[in-house]
């Protein structure tokens, strides 16, 4: 959380943002060596179980700190990495890191479920279930400690193949979440086609849930429908107590957002409970 939002500019421009083009060119040049330069890290954001008020695990989020231009947001470099194919190496690194973190939490007596974001590009090769099976075996962690988050969209080129890989993962015990539901490409077709254990409602809905009656009605219906399908629902981007209260009333299963905790480095992150949050108010 400490470095979030802070910008440090090096050679590219001593006291100002580099021009967008120069910045992009720099990012493009640096991307292939970001892993080897140890410039990538994973931060973890706590997920709160709204029924019990206890811990429901964490989501792993990539952070890139470049030695010249400072922090580079995932929204800036993930699309580029998907375009160049570098996302395959990055995705493998994220999986390995998350499994190593899971192992060390298990060893410390504080096991926590970890969700990792997976790019649609990673489905193309068809090896995701085998890769995940190998990673959990290598680190000796139970597959049920892992969840993958996928963002639907045009990029899932072969939906039947993705669906069969997801089915295999679910049968191994890995959770499968559909991320950002309600943003650009969300559809009922995807809800029917993809086997899921969790659906994550996009922050745009949560932002307006306490001010727009239609939004609350839609979220209520979504939770009822998904729970009837046996799918758990997570609310993303919870920033205010009012939103959390509504989501609990609506029977939403889990919640994530700055109100609960920002993403933090493994050394900073703490177990969160509903009591902690209410005490802070
Ligand atoms: P996402 O998976 O939907 O992650 C949630 C994003 O919302 C994160 O942004 C998180 O920092 C931010 N967030 C959390 N709580 C709040 C809140 O209360 N309010 C607001 N406004 N935002 C909140 P971040 O870390 O910048 O990541 C952006 C996106 O980049 C992620 O969206 C995900 O799609 C992608 N990404 C991140 N890490 C990875 C990765 O390891 N692999 C892949 N393929 N994509 C990743
Ligand atoms: Mg996500
Ligand atoms: Mg999301
Ligand atoms: Mg997103």
Short mmCIF file of C-alpha atoms and ligand atoms in Angstrom, two decimals:
data_model
loop_
_atom_site.label_atom_id
_atom_site.label_comp_id
_atom_site.label_asym_id
_atom_site.label_seq_id
_atom_site.Cartn_x
_atom_site.Cartn_y
_atom_site.Cartn_z
CA UNK A 1 0.00 0.00 0.00
CA UNK A 2 2.90 2.30 0.79
CA UNK A 3 4.16 2.63 -2.77
CA UNK A 4 0.70 2.72 -4.33
CA UNK A 5 0.22 5.88 -6.36
CA UNK A 6 3.72 7.21 -5.75
CA UNK A 7 5.69 8.14 -8.86
CA UNK A 8 9.45 8.40 -9.21
CA UNK A 9 10.86 9.53 -12.52
CA UNK A 10 14.44 8.80 -13.42
CA UNK A 11 16.45 9.35 -16.57
CA UNK A 12 13.39 9.75 -18.78
CA UNK A 13 12.41 13.07 -17.27
CA UNK A 14 13.95 14.46 -14.08
CA UNK A 15 10.94 16.25 -12.67
CA UNK A 16 7.95 15.52 -14.87
CA UNK A 17 5.97 12.65 -16.34
CA UNK A 18 7.54 11.32 -19.51
CA UNK A 19 5.42 11.93 -22.59
CA UNK A 20 2.87 9.13 -22.94
CA UNK A 21 4.66 7.79 -25.99
CA UNK A 22 8.08 7.72 -24.32
CA UNK A 23 6.57 6.06 -21.27
CA UNK A 24 4.88 3.42 -23.40
CA UNK A 25 8.07 2.75 -25.34
CA UNK A 26 9.99 2.40 -22.09
CA UNK A 27 7.42 -0.04 -20.68
CA UNK A 28 7.48 -2.06 -23.89
CA UNK A 29 11.30 -2.24 -23.78
CA UNK A 30 11.47 -3.18 -20.13
CA UNK A 31 8.65 -5.71 -20.04
CA UNK A 32 10.65 -8.76 -21.22
CA UNK A 33 13.21 -8.36 -18.42
CA UNK A 34 10.81 -7.29 -15.64
CA UNK A 35 10.72 -10.80 -14.12
CA UNK A 36 14.49 -11.32 -14.22
CA UNK A 37 15.11 -7.83 -12.80
CA UNK A 38 12.90 -8.74 -9.80
CA UNK A 39 10.80 -5.71 -10.70
CA UNK A 40 7.52 -7.62 -10.31
CA UNK A 41 5.91 -8.43 -6.97
CA UNK A 42 2.53 -9.67 -5.85
CA UNK A 43 0.43 -7.69 -3.43
CA UNK A 44 -2.56 -9.23 -1.71
CA UNK A 45 -6.01 -7.77 -1.02
CA UNK A 46 -8.14 -9.30 1.72
CA UNK A 47 -11.59 -10.73 0.94
CA UNK A 48 -14.19 -10.61 3.74
CA UNK A 49 -16.81 -13.31 4.34
CA UNK A 50 -20.03 -11.35 4.92
CA UNK A 51 -21.91 -14.27 6.50
CA UNK A 52 -19.32 -15.04 9.19
CA UNK A 53 -17.50 -11.69 9.34
CA UNK A 54 -14.24 -13.63 8.96
CA UNK A 55 -11.46 -14.07 6.43
CA UNK A 56 -12.33 -15.41 2.98
CA UNK A 57 -8.80 -15.31 1.53
CA UNK A 58 -6.96 -12.82 -0.65
CA UNK A 59 -6.63 -11.74 -4.28
CA UNK A 60 -3.09 -11.55 -5.68
CA UNK A 61 -2.45 -8.38 -7.70
CA UNK A 62 0.68 -7.73 -9.75
CA UNK A 63 2.86 -4.73 -8.96
CA UNK A 64 5.70 -3.54 -11.19
CA UNK A 65 8.23 -1.09 -9.87
CA UNK A 66 10.53 0.05 -12.66
CA UNK A 67 13.87 1.47 -11.52
CA UNK A 68 13.52 4.50 -13.79
CA UNK A 69 9.84 5.35 -14.01
CA UNK A 70 8.63 3.86 -10.74
CA UNK A 71 5.28 2.07 -10.41
CA UNK A 72 3.58 0.85 -13.56
CA UNK A 73 -0.08 -0.17 -13.10
CA UNK A 74 -1.32 -3.57 -14.33
CA UNK A 75 -3.84 -1.79 -16.56
CA UNK A 76 -0.85 -0.24 -18.33
CA UNK A 77 1.27 -3.35 -18.86
CA UNK A 78 -1.08 -6.38 -18.84
CA UNK A 79 -2.75 -5.47 -22.18
CA UNK A 80 0.72 -4.95 -23.66
CA UNK A 81 1.95 -8.27 -22.24
CA UNK A 82 -1.11 -9.98 -23.72
CA UNK A 83 -0.30 -8.43 -27.08
CA UNK A 84 3.37 -9.50 -27.08
CA UNK A 85 2.75 -12.93 -25.55
CA UNK A 86 4.89 -12.04 -22.52
CA UNK A 87 1.78 -12.68 -20.40
CA UNK A 88 2.48 -16.43 -20.62
CA UNK A 89 5.78 -16.08 -18.70
CA UNK A 90 4.27 -13.52 -16.35
CA UNK A 91 1.25 -15.76 -15.73
CA UNK A 92 3.52 -18.71 -14.93
CA UNK A 93 5.53 -16.52 -12.54
CA UNK A 94 2.34 -15.29 -10.78
CA UNK A 95 1.13 -18.88 -10.35
CA UNK A 96 4.45 -19.99 -8.89
CA UNK A 97 4.71 -16.97 -6.55
CA UNK A 98 1.15 -17.40 -5.29
CA UNK A 99 1.73 -21.11 -4.59
CA UNK A 100 4.95 -20.27 -2.71
CA UNK A 101 3.04 -17.67 -0.65
CA UNK A 102 0.29 -20.18 0.05
CA UNK A 103 2.91 -22.67 1.23
CA UNK A 104 4.47 -20.15 3.60
CA UNK A 105 1.07 -19.17 5.07
CA UNK A 106 0.28 -22.87 5.57
CA UNK A 107 3.66 -23.34 7.28
CA UNK A 108 2.98 -20.33 9.53
CA UNK A 109 -0.33 -21.90 10.63
CA UNK A 110 -2.39 -19.19 8.90
CA UNK A 111 -3.61 -20.79 5.65
CA UNK A 112 -5.44 -18.39 3.33
CA UNK A 113 -7.08 -19.06 0.02
CA UNK A 114 -5.39 -17.12 -2.82
CA UNK A 115 -7.13 -15.96 -6.01
CA UNK A 116 -4.94 -15.21 -9.02
CA UNK A 117 -5.96 -13.33 -12.16
CA UNK A 118 -5.57 -15.33 -15.34
CA UNK A 119 -5.49 -13.76 -18.79
CA UNK A 120 -7.72 -15.21 -21.51
CA UNK A 121 -4.50 -15.62 -23.52
CA UNK A 122 -3.45 -18.29 -21.01
CA UNK A 123 -6.34 -20.49 -22.15
CA UNK A 124 -5.17 -20.61 -25.75
CA UNK A 125 -2.50 -23.28 -25.24
CA UNK A 126 -4.95 -25.54 -23.39
CA UNK A 127 -2.37 -26.37 -20.70
CA UNK A 128 -3.72 -24.28 -17.80
CA UNK A 129 -5.14 -27.23 -15.79
CA UNK A 130 -1.87 -29.18 -16.18
CA UNK A 131 0.21 -26.09 -15.32
CA UNK A 132 -1.83 -25.45 -12.18
CA UNK A 133 -1.73 -29.10 -11.15
CA UNK A 134 2.07 -29.09 -11.54
CA UNK A 135 2.43 -25.86 -9.53
CA UNK A 136 0.30 -27.02 -6.57
CA UNK A 137 2.14 -30.35 -6.53
CA UNK A 138 5.54 -28.64 -6.70
CA UNK A 139 4.69 -26.52 -3.67
CA UNK A 140 2.72 -29.22 -1.90
CA UNK A 141 -0.43 -27.15 -1.39
CA UNK A 142 -4.05 -28.36 -1.63
CA UNK A 143 -5.67 -27.25 -4.91
CA UNK A 144 -8.64 -25.89 -2.94
CA UNK A 145 -6.36 -23.13 -1.57
CA UNK A 146 -6.26 -21.66 -5.08
CA UNK A 147 -8.84 -19.80 -7.16
CA UNK A 148 -8.47 -18.33 -10.63
CA UNK A 149 -10.20 -15.16 -11.80
CA UNK A 150 -11.02 -14.76 -15.44
CA UNK A 151 -12.27 -11.66 -17.18
CA UNK A 152 -14.69 -12.50 -19.91
CA UNK A 153 -14.69 -10.72 -23.21
CA UNK A 154 -13.79 -10.97 -26.84
CA UNK A 155 -10.44 -12.37 -25.81
CA UNK A 156 -11.82 -15.78 -24.82
CA UNK A 157 -11.51 -16.98 -28.39
CA UNK A 158 -12.54 -20.60 -27.91
CA UNK A 159 -15.28 -20.69 -25.29
CA UNK A 160 -15.90 -24.47 -25.37
CA UNK A 161 -12.17 -25.12 -24.81
CA UNK A 162 -12.00 -22.57 -21.97
CA UNK A 163 -15.13 -24.15 -20.44
CA UNK A 164 -13.62 -27.62 -20.49
CA UNK A 165 -10.39 -26.37 -18.90
CA UNK A 166 -12.43 -24.65 -16.18
CA UNK A 167 -14.43 -27.82 -15.58
CA UNK A 168 -11.19 -29.74 -15.10
CA UNK A 169 -9.91 -27.12 -12.65
CA UNK A 170 -13.14 -27.21 -10.64
CA UNK A 171 -12.94 -31.01 -10.46
CA UNK A 172 -9.41 -30.63 -9.02
CA UNK A 173 -10.85 -28.34 -6.31
CA UNK A 174 -9.59 -25.04 -7.77
CA UNK A 175 -12.13 -22.21 -7.53
CA UNK A 176 -13.14 -20.39 -10.72
CA UNK A 177 -14.34 -16.78 -10.53
CA UNK A 178 -15.75 -14.63 -13.31
CA UNK A 179 -14.23 -11.17 -12.70
CA UNK A 180 -15.62 -7.68 -13.36
CA UNK A 181 -19.16 -8.90 -14.02
CA UNK A 182 -21.31 -6.01 -15.22
CA UNK A 183 -18.51 -4.22 -17.07
CA UNK A 184 -18.11 -4.07 -20.83
CA UNK A 185 -18.59 -7.61 -22.14
CA UNK A 186 -20.65 -9.30 -19.43
CA UNK A 187 -23.37 -11.51 -20.77
CA UNK A 188 -25.84 -14.16 -19.69
CA UNK A 189 -24.40 -16.29 -22.49
CA UNK A 190 -21.08 -16.47 -20.58
CA UNK A 191 -22.91 -17.29 -17.34
CA UNK A 192 -24.47 -20.26 -19.12
CA UNK A 193 -21.32 -21.34 -20.97
CA UNK A 194 -18.66 -21.14 -18.25
CA UNK A 195 -18.61 -23.38 -15.19
CA UNK A 196 -18.07 -21.09 -12.17
CA UNK A 197 -17.77 -21.25 -8.40
CA UNK A 198 -17.75 -17.45 -7.88
CA UNK A 199 -18.96 -14.34 -9.66
CA UNK A 200 -17.38 -10.98 -8.87
CA UNK A 201 -19.63 -7.97 -9.36
CA UNK A 202 -17.76 -5.07 -10.98
CA UNK A 203 -16.97 -2.02 -8.90
CA UNK A 204 -19.13 0.21 -11.13
CA UNK A 205 -22.24 -1.47 -9.69
CA UNK A 206 -20.98 -1.28 -6.13
CA UNK A 207 -20.13 2.42 -6.54
CA UNK A 208 -23.79 3.28 -7.21
CA UNK A 209 -25.48 0.62 -5.08
CA UNK A 210 -26.39 3.04 -2.27
CA UNK A 211 -27.52 5.87 -4.58
CA UNK A 212 -29.31 4.24 -7.52
CA UNK A 213 -32.37 2.07 -6.76
CA UNK A 214 -32.10 0.26 -10.13
CA UNK A 215 -28.51 -0.70 -9.39
CA UNK A 216 -29.45 -2.15 -6.02
CA UNK A 217 -32.33 -4.06 -7.66
CA UNK A 218 -29.99 -5.50 -10.30
CA UNK A 219 -27.42 -6.57 -7.73
CA UNK A 220 -30.16 -8.14 -5.60
CA UNK A 221 -31.38 -10.15 -8.61
CA UNK A 222 -27.86 -11.16 -9.58
CA UNK A 223 -27.11 -12.47 -6.08
CA UNK A 224 -30.39 -14.41 -5.93
CA UNK A 225 -29.88 -15.91 -9.38
CA UNK A 226 -26.23 -16.86 -8.87
CA UNK A 227 -26.80 -18.30 -5.40
CA UNK A 228 -29.66 -20.39 -6.82
CA UNK A 229 -27.15 -21.67 -9.40
CA UNK A 230 -24.78 -22.63 -6.58
CA UNK A 231 -22.35 -19.81 -7.42
CA UNK A 232 -20.99 -17.52 -4.70
CA UNK A 233 -21.01 -13.76 -5.23
CA UNK A 234 -18.22 -11.30 -4.33
CA UNK A 235 -18.65 -7.53 -4.41
CA UNK A 236 -15.59 -5.61 -5.67
CA UNK A 237 -14.66 -2.02 -4.86
CA UNK A 238 -16.45 -1.62 -1.52
CA UNK A 239 -15.31 1.79 -0.26
CA UNK A 240 -18.09 2.89 2.14
CA UNK A 241 -19.83 1.33 5.13
CA UNK A 242 -23.25 2.03 3.51
CA UNK A 243 -22.32 -0.21 0.58
CA UNK A 244 -21.16 -2.99 2.88
CA UNK A 245 -24.40 -2.82 4.90
CA UNK A 246 -26.55 -3.09 1.76
CA UNK A 247 -24.49 -6.00 0.43
CA UNK A 248 -24.89 -7.89 3.71
CA UNK A 249 -28.65 -7.29 3.64
CA UNK A 250 -28.77 -8.58 0.05
CA UNK A 251 -27.02 -11.82 1.05
CA UNK A 252 -23.84 -11.16 -0.90
CA UNK A 253 -21.31 -13.82 0.16
CA UNK A 254 -18.00 -11.95 0.16
CA UNK A 255 -16.66 -8.41 -0.30
CA UNK A 256 -13.44 -6.70 -1.25
CA UNK A 257 -12.43 -3.04 -1.36
CA UNK A 258 -10.52 -0.18 0.22
CA UNK A 259 -13.01 -0.05 3.14
CA UNK A 260 -11.89 -3.56 4.09
CA UNK A 261 -8.24 -3.32 3.05
CA UNK A 262 -6.12 -2.05 0.14
CA UNK A 263 -3.79 -4.52 -1.61
CA UNK A 264 -0.69 -4.93 0.58
CA UNK A 265 2.70 -6.62 0.45
CA UNK A 266 2.89 -10.06 2.13
CA UNK A 267 4.78 -8.54 5.07
CA UNK A 268 2.14 -5.82 5.66
CA UNK A 269 -1.04 -7.84 5.21
CA UNK A 270 -3.08 -8.82 8.28
CA UNK A 271 -6.12 -11.00 8.87
CA UNK A 272 -9.25 -8.85 8.57
CA UNK A 273 -12.58 -9.42 10.28
CA UNK A 274 -15.82 -7.46 10.19
CA UNK A 275 -15.16 -6.45 13.80
CA UNK A 276 -11.82 -4.82 12.83
CA UNK A 277 -13.59 -2.77 10.15
CA UNK A 278 -16.44 -1.63 12.41
CA UNK A 279 -13.93 -0.68 15.13
CA UNK A 280 -12.14 1.58 12.65
CA UNK A 281 -15.34 3.61 11.94
P1 LIG B 1 -9.15 -6.88 -10.98
O1 LIG B 1 -8.75 -8.30 -11.00
O2 LIG B 1 -10.60 -6.57 -11.16
O3 LIG B 1 -8.60 -6.30 -9.61
C1 LIG B 1 -9.26 -5.35 -8.82
C2 LIG B 1 -8.66 -3.98 -9.01
O4 LIG B 1 -9.39 -3.03 -8.23
C3 LIG B 1 -7.22 -3.87 -8.53
O5 LIG B 1 -6.56 -2.92 -9.36
C4 LIG B 1 -7.39 -3.31 -7.11
O6 LIG B 1 -6.23 -2.64 -6.65
C5 LIG B 1 -8.52 -2.35 -7.34
N1 LIG B 1 -9.32 -2.10 -6.12
C6 LIG B 1 -9.41 -2.85 -5.01
N2 LIG B 1 -10.27 -2.28 -4.12
C7 LIG B 1 -10.74 -1.18 -4.69
C8 LIG B 1 -11.68 -0.16 -4.26
O7 LIG B 1 -12.27 -0.19 -3.17
N3 LIG B 1 -11.93 0.86 -5.15
C9 LIG B 1 -11.31 0.93 -6.37
N4 LIG B 1 -11.61 1.96 -7.15
N5 LIG B 1 -10.43 -0.02 -6.80
C10 LIG B 1 -10.16 -1.04 -5.96
P2 LIG B 1 -5.11 -3.20 -9.94
O8 LIG B 1 -4.29 -3.88 -8.89
O9 LIG B 1 -4.62 -1.91 -10.51
O10 LIG B 1 -5.34 -4.24 -11.09
C11 LIG B 1 -6.08 -3.91 -12.24
C12 LIG B 1 -6.37 -5.12 -13.08
O11 LIG B 1 -5.16 -5.67 -13.63
C13 LIG B 1 -6.99 -6.28 -12.30
O12 LIG B 1 -8.38 -6.04 -12.11
C14 LIG B 1 -6.70 -7.44 -13.22
O13 LIG B 1 -7.63 -7.50 -14.27
C15 LIG B 1 -5.34 -7.05 -13.79
N6 LIG B 1 -4.30 -7.81 -13.05
C16 LIG B 1 -3.72 -7.55 -11.85
N7 LIG B 1 -2.83 -8.51 -11.51
C17 LIG B 1 -2.86 -9.42 -12.52
C18 LIG B 1 -2.18 -10.67 -12.79
O14 LIG B 1 -1.40 -11.18 -11.96
N8 LIG B 1 -2.47 -11.30 -13.96
C19 LIG B 1 -3.37 -10.80 -14.86
N9 LIG B 1 -3.59 -11.49 -16.01
N10 LIG B 1 -4.04 -9.65 -14.65
C20 LIG B 1 -3.79 -8.97 -13.50
MG1 LIG B 2 -9.45 -9.95 -10.22
MG1 LIG B 3 -12.30 -7.20 -10.87
MG1 LIG B 4 -10.37 -5.65 -13.61
#
